[in-house]
């Protein structure tokens, strides 16, 4: 059994205390960097310097100083799997998703007006099938939404300074699938309203509420858990989540395939339901 007065036991205790102190300092630095990154997006090149500064500040609270010195060098800073998008990196894709949905929904109100004035009913007197008529209307809505989203992406990049990541194909997949989804939902909305005024009111209401819930207005990570679960039922959640993977985390197209599949599923279900339920009179 070792004596507490032996030199080997003393050295072992001293090293243990220093190691514990360094561990606490490192945890404090990690926590400080994580909290700072939730408030403002810290550049990758600045993270090691900020971490080291936080480490030294935490270490200064220990008194007295250790009897031995440890030389260290920061090689890398551990990355969290979920980075929170802030600033224009959140606002640009989030509000683009909201305004595109609103624009497509307002375009869907035109179908309600055509039905109210008997235009669609008169089209049925031609050899054109119901499916062709509705598909043509939807194609117009889709192209309108696609052009709107493209304009908002270019505005975000060249005016607001948003870096849309290194995966243009991933951005294109999300854009096309999202516009398809809101086209289907907008057409489905026109099935259940009777006047163009109702369609316009519901276009604003549904777009604003689902955008708020889906994470277009603020990071969905700060919402309660039950709200995050509800958000998964909105197309904005899957679009904004996918854009954040590309913009904030620097991921590639493979990371947004799940988002793409969900949006395509929403599009298919809503488009099919619109064709089946749509009334021409």
mmCIF file of C-alpha atoms in Angstrom:
data_model
loop_
_atom_site.group_PDB
_atom_site.id
_atom_site.type_symbol
_atom_site.label_atom_id
_atom_site.label_comp_id
_atom_site.label_asym_id
_atom_site.label_seq_id
_atom_site.Cartn_x
_atom_site.Cartn_y
_atom_site.Cartn_z
ATOM 1 C CA UNK A 1 0.000 0.000 0.000
ATOM 2 C CA UNK A 2 1.373 3.404 -0.986
ATOM 3 C CA UNK A 3 2.045 6.014 1.644
ATOM 4 C CA UNK A 4 0.375 9.383 1.032
ATOM 5 C CA UNK A 5 3.741 10.962 1.801
ATOM 6 C CA UNK A 6 5.565 9.060 -0.926
ATOM 7 C CA UNK A 7 6.793 11.084 -3.891
ATOM 8 C CA UNK A 8 5.129 8.807 -6.462
ATOM 9 C CA UNK A 9 1.726 9.205 -4.821
ATOM 10 C CA UNK A 10 2.196 12.987 -4.651
ATOM 11 C CA UNK A 11 3.038 13.204 -8.366
ATOM 12 C CA UNK A 12 0.061 11.007 -9.248
ATOM 13 C CA UNK A 13 -2.299 13.216 -7.249
ATOM 14 C CA UNK A 14 -0.858 16.376 -8.788
ATOM 15 C CA UNK A 15 -1.226 15.095 -12.350
ATOM 16 C CA UNK A 16 -4.790 14.004 -11.596
ATOM 17 C CA UNK A 17 -5.697 17.464 -10.342
ATOM 18 C CA UNK A 18 -4.170 19.132 -13.406
ATOM 19 C CA UNK A 19 -5.960 16.729 -15.753
ATOM 20 C CA UNK A 20 -9.277 17.386 -14.016
ATOM 21 C CA UNK A 21 -8.675 21.123 -14.213
ATOM 22 C CA UNK A 22 -7.886 20.938 -17.943
ATOM 23 C CA UNK A 23 -11.016 18.862 -18.518
ATOM 24 C CA UNK A 24 -13.191 21.472 -16.793
ATOM 25 C CA UNK A 25 -11.506 24.255 -18.781
ATOM 26 C CA UNK A 26 -12.135 22.389 -22.049
ATOM 27 C CA UNK A 27 -15.800 21.787 -21.199
ATOM 28 C CA UNK A 28 -16.211 25.470 -20.347
ATOM 29 C CA UNK A 29 -14.603 26.515 -23.637
ATOM 30 C CA UNK A 30 -16.824 24.127 -25.624
ATOM 31 C CA UNK A 31 -19.927 25.447 -23.879
ATOM 32 C CA UNK A 32 -18.944 29.089 -24.475
ATOM 33 C CA UNK A 33 -18.247 28.471 -28.170
ATOM 34 C CA UNK A 34 -21.518 26.588 -28.618
ATOM 35 C CA UNK A 35 -23.555 29.382 -27.010
ATOM 36 C CA UNK A 36 -21.752 32.042 -29.048
ATOM 37 C CA UNK A 37 -22.445 30.100 -32.247
ATOM 38 C CA UNK A 38 -26.194 30.078 -31.500
ATOM 39 C CA UNK A 39 -26.177 33.890 -31.287
ATOM 40 C CA UNK A 40 -23.958 34.637 -34.271
ATOM 41 C CA UNK A 41 -22.514 32.320 -36.889
ATOM 42 C CA UNK A 42 -18.820 32.013 -36.011
ATOM 43 C CA UNK A 43 -16.499 31.522 -39.009
ATOM 44 C CA UNK A 44 -14.691 28.193 -39.022
ATOM 45 C CA UNK A 45 -11.294 29.920 -39.127
ATOM 46 C CA UNK A 46 -12.052 31.846 -35.927
ATOM 47 C CA UNK A 47 -13.321 28.940 -33.827
ATOM 48 C CA UNK A 48 -9.894 27.634 -32.642
ATOM 49 C CA UNK A 49 -8.833 31.125 -31.527
ATOM 50 C CA UNK A 50 -12.125 31.766 -29.707
ATOM 51 C CA UNK A 51 -11.976 28.327 -28.078
ATOM 52 C CA UNK A 52 -8.425 28.934 -26.833
ATOM 53 C CA UNK A 53 -9.363 32.338 -25.443
ATOM 54 C CA UNK A 54 -12.357 30.856 -23.611
ATOM 55 C CA UNK A 55 -10.129 28.076 -22.285
ATOM 56 C CA UNK A 56 -7.660 30.582 -20.819
ATOM 57 C CA UNK A 57 -10.445 32.650 -19.235
ATOM 58 C CA UNK A 58 -11.892 29.538 -17.592
ATOM 59 C CA UNK A 59 -8.455 28.476 -16.397
ATOM 60 C CA UNK A 60 -7.861 31.878 -14.801
ATOM 61 C CA UNK A 61 -10.603 31.161 -12.246
ATOM 62 C CA UNK A 62 -8.535 28.367 -10.705
ATOM 63 C CA UNK A 63 -6.352 29.443 -7.806
ATOM 64 C CA UNK A 64 -3.612 28.776 -7.031
ATOM 65 C CA UNK A 65 -1.868 28.012 -10.318
ATOM 66 C CA UNK A 66 -0.653 24.429 -10.717
ATOM 67 C CA UNK A 67 2.894 23.539 -9.832
ATOM 68 C CA UNK A 68 3.472 22.038 -13.271
ATOM 69 C CA UNK A 69 2.910 23.516 -16.736
ATOM 70 C CA UNK A 70 1.266 21.809 -19.694
ATOM 71 C CA UNK A 71 1.938 22.948 -23.257
ATOM 72 C CA UNK A 72 -0.927 22.352 -25.692
ATOM 73 C CA UNK A 73 -2.022 23.330 -29.208
ATOM 74 C CA UNK A 74 -5.591 23.510 -30.537
ATOM 75 C CA UNK A 75 -5.732 21.286 -33.619
ATOM 76 C CA UNK A 76 -9.485 21.309 -34.233
ATOM 77 C CA UNK A 77 -12.754 22.228 -32.612
ATOM 78 C CA UNK A 78 -15.395 19.547 -32.265
ATOM 79 C CA UNK A 79 -18.369 20.190 -34.530
ATOM 80 C CA UNK A 80 -21.924 19.736 -33.319
ATOM 81 C CA UNK A 81 -24.155 17.711 -35.608
ATOM 82 C CA UNK A 82 -26.856 20.404 -35.547
ATOM 83 C CA UNK A 83 -25.788 23.963 -36.284
ATOM 84 C CA UNK A 84 -28.469 26.601 -35.908
ATOM 85 C CA UNK A 85 -28.955 28.853 -38.916
ATOM 86 C CA UNK A 86 -29.073 32.556 -38.066
ATOM 87 C CA UNK A 87 -29.263 35.871 -39.891
ATOM 88 C CA UNK A 88 -29.802 35.918 -43.628
ATOM 89 C CA UNK A 89 -28.845 32.244 -43.901
ATOM 90 C CA UNK A 90 -32.126 31.501 -42.120
ATOM 91 C CA UNK A 91 -34.239 34.405 -43.364
ATOM 92 C CA UNK A 92 -33.520 34.065 -47.075
ATOM 93 C CA UNK A 93 -34.641 30.441 -47.638
ATOM 94 C CA UNK A 94 -37.332 30.692 -44.954
ATOM 95 C CA UNK A 95 -39.077 33.757 -46.319
ATOM 96 C CA UNK A 96 -38.548 32.578 -49.893
ATOM 97 C CA UNK A 97 -40.495 29.428 -49.018
ATOM 98 C CA UNK A 98 -43.257 31.487 -47.398
ATOM 99 C CA UNK A 99 -43.672 34.010 -50.235
ATOM 100 C CA UNK A 100 -43.559 31.338 -52.934
ATOM 101 C CA UNK A 101 -46.313 29.388 -51.174
ATOM 102 C CA UNK A 102 -48.366 32.553 -50.856
ATOM 103 C CA UNK A 103 -47.843 33.434 -54.525
ATOM 104 C CA UNK A 104 -48.820 29.976 -55.748
ATOM 105 C CA UNK A 105 -51.872 29.941 -53.470
ATOM 106 C CA UNK A 106 -52.986 33.317 -54.854
ATOM 107 C CA UNK A 107 -52.560 31.925 -58.361
ATOM 108 C CA UNK A 108 -54.766 29.019 -57.316
ATOM 109 C CA UNK A 109 -57.468 31.560 -56.512
ATOM 110 C CA UNK A 110 -57.650 32.203 -60.267
ATOM 111 C CA UNK A 111 -59.083 28.707 -60.711
ATOM 112 C CA UNK A 112 -61.824 29.576 -58.242
ATOM 113 C CA UNK A 113 -62.642 32.709 -60.245
ATOM 114 C CA UNK A 114 -62.692 30.727 -63.500
ATOM 115 C CA UNK A 115 -65.041 28.194 -61.947
ATOM 116 C CA UNK A 116 -67.265 30.974 -60.588
ATOM 117 C CA UNK A 117 -67.529 32.649 -64.009
ATOM 118 C CA UNK A 118 -68.178 29.359 -65.798
ATOM 119 C CA UNK A 119 -64.925 29.359 -67.767
ATOM 120 C CA UNK A 120 -63.917 25.887 -66.636
ATOM 121 C CA UNK A 121 -67.372 24.495 -67.370
ATOM 122 C CA UNK A 122 -67.195 25.863 -70.922
ATOM 123 C CA UNK A 123 -63.810 24.201 -71.382
ATOM 124 C CA UNK A 124 -65.494 20.851 -70.780
ATOM 125 C CA UNK A 125 -67.490 21.353 -73.971
ATOM 126 C CA UNK A 126 -64.230 20.988 -75.908
ATOM 127 C CA UNK A 127 -62.494 17.643 -76.553
ATOM 128 C CA UNK A 128 -60.032 18.498 -73.776
ATOM 129 C CA UNK A 129 -60.138 16.096 -70.820
ATOM 130 C CA UNK A 130 -60.568 17.175 -67.202
ATOM 131 C CA UNK A 131 -57.103 15.897 -66.393
ATOM 132 C CA UNK A 132 -55.563 17.995 -69.176
ATOM 133 C CA UNK A 133 -57.374 21.137 -68.026
ATOM 134 C CA UNK A 134 -56.295 20.772 -64.400
ATOM 135 C CA UNK A 135 -52.767 19.726 -65.388
ATOM 136 C CA UNK A 136 -52.436 22.813 -67.571
ATOM 137 C CA UNK A 137 -53.550 25.063 -64.728
ATOM 138 C CA UNK A 138 -51.123 23.372 -62.341
ATOM 139 C CA UNK A 139 -48.256 23.687 -64.806
ATOM 140 C CA UNK A 140 -48.814 27.430 -64.925
ATOM 141 C CA UNK A 141 -48.814 27.656 -61.120
ATOM 142 C CA UNK A 142 -45.668 25.532 -60.932
ATOM 143 C CA UNK A 143 -43.745 27.659 -63.445
ATOM 144 C CA UNK A 144 -44.847 30.830 -61.662
ATOM 145 C CA UNK A 145 -43.621 29.497 -58.308
ATOM 146 C CA UNK A 146 -40.368 28.277 -59.833
ATOM 147 C CA UNK A 147 -39.600 31.696 -61.326
ATOM 148 C CA UNK A 148 -40.447 33.381 -58.014
ATOM 149 C CA UNK A 149 -38.141 31.071 -56.071
ATOM 150 C CA UNK A 150 -35.313 31.578 -58.574
ATOM 151 C CA UNK A 151 -35.625 35.356 -58.267
ATOM 152 C CA UNK A 152 -35.570 35.144 -54.456
ATOM 153 C CA UNK A 153 -32.515 32.859 -54.513
ATOM 154 C CA UNK A 154 -30.621 35.267 -56.775
ATOM 155 C CA UNK A 155 -31.707 38.221 -54.631
ATOM 156 C CA UNK A 156 -30.529 36.447 -51.495
ATOM 157 C CA UNK A 157 -27.159 35.587 -52.993
ATOM 158 C CA UNK A 158 -26.245 38.826 -54.749
ATOM 159 C CA UNK A 159 -28.030 41.408 -52.585
ATOM 160 C CA UNK A 160 -28.211 39.861 -49.112
ATOM 161 C CA UNK A 161 -24.923 37.972 -49.406
ATOM 162 C CA UNK A 162 -26.338 34.515 -48.695
ATOM 163 C CA UNK A 163 -24.009 31.688 -49.670
ATOM 164 C CA UNK A 164 -26.295 28.961 -50.987
ATOM 165 C CA UNK A 165 -23.638 26.313 -50.448
ATOM 166 C CA UNK A 166 -21.610 24.138 -52.776
ATOM 167 C CA UNK A 167 -24.423 21.898 -53.997
ATOM 168 C CA UNK A 168 -26.449 23.676 -56.698
ATOM 169 C CA UNK A 169 -28.040 20.362 -57.664
ATOM 170 C CA UNK A 170 -29.227 19.891 -54.077
ATOM 171 C CA UNK A 171 -30.697 23.413 -54.064
ATOM 172 C CA UNK A 172 -32.406 22.670 -57.392
ATOM 173 C CA UNK A 173 -33.903 19.416 -56.067
ATOM 174 C CA UNK A 174 -35.340 21.147 -53.014
ATOM 175 C CA UNK A 175 -36.649 24.084 -55.045
ATOM 176 C CA UNK A 176 -38.434 21.964 -57.651
ATOM 177 C CA UNK A 177 -39.901 19.526 -55.121
ATOM 178 C CA UNK A 178 -41.069 22.320 -52.805
ATOM 179 C CA UNK A 179 -42.768 24.251 -55.612
ATOM 180 C CA UNK A 180 -44.458 21.024 -56.740
ATOM 181 C CA UNK A 181 -45.688 20.445 -53.183
ATOM 182 C CA UNK A 182 -47.157 23.932 -52.753
ATOM 183 C CA UNK A 183 -48.675 23.746 -56.253
ATOM 184 C CA UNK A 184 -50.559 20.634 -55.226
ATOM 185 C CA UNK A 185 -51.604 22.152 -51.903
ATOM 186 C CA UNK A 186 -52.692 25.390 -53.578
ATOM 187 C CA UNK A 187 -54.831 23.517 -56.084
ATOM 188 C CA UNK A 188 -56.267 21.394 -53.292
ATOM 189 C CA UNK A 189 -57.140 24.561 -51.381
ATOM 190 C CA UNK A 190 -59.138 25.822 -54.371
ATOM 191 C CA UNK A 191 -61.286 22.691 -54.113
ATOM 192 C CA UNK A 192 -62.669 23.676 -50.707
ATOM 193 C CA UNK A 193 -63.320 27.410 -51.201
ATOM 194 C CA UNK A 194 -66.240 28.917 -53.109
ATOM 195 C CA UNK A 195 -65.081 32.446 -53.937
ATOM 196 C CA UNK A 196 -61.802 34.063 -54.947
ATOM 197 C CA UNK A 197 -62.053 36.271 -51.841
ATOM 198 C CA UNK A 198 -62.085 33.210 -49.611
ATOM 199 C CA UNK A 199 -59.185 31.765 -51.572
ATOM 200 C CA UNK A 200 -57.116 34.928 -51.047
ATOM 201 C CA UNK A 201 -57.846 34.999 -47.316
ATOM 202 C CA UNK A 202 -56.957 31.346 -46.870
ATOM 203 C CA UNK A 203 -53.821 31.815 -48.994
ATOM 204 C CA UNK A 204 -52.463 34.376 -46.532
ATOM 205 C CA UNK A 205 -53.638 32.517 -43.425
ATOM 206 C CA UNK A 206 -52.306 29.089 -44.393
ATOM 207 C CA UNK A 207 -49.007 30.476 -45.719
ATOM 208 C CA UNK A 208 -48.305 32.548 -42.602
ATOM 209 C CA UNK A 209 -49.305 29.914 -40.051
ATOM 210 C CA UNK A 210 -47.483 27.001 -41.680
ATOM 211 C CA UNK A 211 -44.395 29.161 -42.248
ATOM 212 C CA UNK A 212 -44.356 30.166 -38.588
ATOM 213 C CA UNK A 213 -44.731 26.561 -37.466
ATOM 214 C CA UNK A 214 -42.391 25.146 -40.115
ATOM 215 C CA UNK A 215 -39.333 27.217 -39.186
ATOM 216 C CA UNK A 216 -39.397 29.960 -41.818
ATOM 217 C CA UNK A 217 -39.464 32.773 -39.253
ATOM 218 C CA UNK A 218 -37.017 31.491 -36.652
ATOM 219 C CA UNK A 219 -34.800 28.416 -36.110
ATOM 220 C CA UNK A 220 -37.041 25.432 -35.489
ATOM 221 C CA UNK A 221 -34.458 24.201 -32.954
ATOM 222 C CA UNK A 222 -35.545 26.848 -30.431
ATOM 223 C CA UNK A 223 -39.198 25.750 -30.555
ATOM 224 C CA UNK A 224 -40.651 23.297 -28.007
ATOM 225 C CA UNK A 225 -40.423 19.616 -28.838
ATOM 226 C CA UNK A 226 -44.130 19.269 -29.591
ATOM 227 C CA UNK A 227 -43.922 22.206 -32.032
ATOM 228 C CA UNK A 228 -40.962 20.567 -33.763
ATOM 229 C CA UNK A 229 -43.074 17.448 -34.190
ATOM 230 C CA UNK A 230 -45.985 19.436 -35.654
ATOM 231 C CA UNK A 231 -43.602 21.271 -37.989
ATOM 232 C CA UNK A 232 -42.841 18.020 -39.803
ATOM 233 C CA UNK A 233 -46.336 18.143 -41.314
ATOM 234 C CA UNK A 234 -45.565 21.384 -43.190
ATOM 235 C CA UNK A 235 -43.672 21.575 -46.513
ATOM 236 C CA UNK A 236 -41.747 24.609 -45.244
ATOM 237 C CA UNK A 237 -40.072 22.489 -42.580
ATOM 238 C CA UNK A 238 -38.645 20.049 -45.114
ATOM 239 C CA UNK A 239 -37.591 22.801 -47.507
ATOM 240 C CA UNK A 240 -35.925 25.038 -44.896
ATOM 241 C CA UNK A 241 -34.338 22.054 -43.152
ATOM 242 C CA UNK A 242 -32.855 20.921 -46.453
ATOM 243 C CA UNK A 243 -31.578 24.381 -47.357
ATOM 244 C CA UNK A 244 -29.984 24.701 -43.900
ATOM 245 C CA UNK A 245 -28.130 21.428 -44.446
ATOM 246 C CA UNK A 246 -26.590 22.858 -47.605
ATOM 247 C CA UNK A 247 -26.119 26.493 -46.551
ATOM 248 C CA UNK A 248 -25.199 26.254 -42.864
ATOM 249 C CA UNK A 249 -23.596 22.822 -42.571
ATOM 250 C CA UNK A 250 -22.054 22.568 -46.034
ATOM 251 C CA UNK A 251 -23.598 19.163 -46.803
ATOM 252 C CA UNK A 252 -24.128 17.791 -50.297
ATOM 253 C CA UNK A 253 -27.051 16.511 -52.309
ATOM 254 C CA UNK A 254 -27.152 13.127 -50.551
ATOM 255 C CA UNK A 255 -28.066 14.814 -47.248
ATOM 256 C CA UNK A 256 -31.258 16.358 -48.663
ATOM 257 C CA UNK A 257 -32.642 13.300 -50.447
ATOM 258 C CA UNK A 258 -34.950 12.520 -47.519
ATOM 259 C CA UNK A 259 -36.292 16.093 -47.680
ATOM 260 C CA UNK A 260 -36.761 15.714 -51.434
ATOM 261 C CA UNK A 261 -38.682 12.448 -51.056
ATOM 262 C CA UNK A 262 -41.046 13.898 -48.443
ATOM 263 C CA UNK A 263 -41.789 16.970 -50.569
ATOM 264 C CA UNK A 264 -42.412 14.804 -53.636
ATOM 265 C CA UNK A 265 -44.765 12.636 -51.560
ATOM 266 C CA UNK A 266 -46.688 15.750 -50.453
ATOM 267 C CA UNK A 267 -46.857 16.873 -54.082
ATOM 268 C CA UNK A 268 -48.116 13.507 -55.366
ATOM 269 C CA UNK A 269 -50.808 13.112 -52.699
ATOM 270 C CA UNK A 270 -52.091 16.690 -52.996
ATOM 271 C CA UNK A 271 -52.011 16.710 -56.809
ATOM 272 C CA UNK A 272 -53.888 13.412 -56.992
ATOM 273 C CA UNK A 273 -56.469 14.597 -54.460
ATOM 274 C CA UNK A 274 -56.894 17.847 -56.399
ATOM 275 C CA UNK A 275 -57.604 16.026 -59.661
ATOM 276 C CA UNK A 276 -60.107 13.680 -57.997
ATOM 277 C CA UNK A 277 -61.960 16.265 -55.906
ATOM 278 C CA UNK A 278 -61.886 19.339 -58.131
ATOM 279 C CA UNK A 279 -65.293 20.713 -59.122
ATOM 280 C CA UNK A 280 -65.699 22.427 -62.488
ATOM 281 C CA UNK A 281 -69.013 24.047 -61.597
#
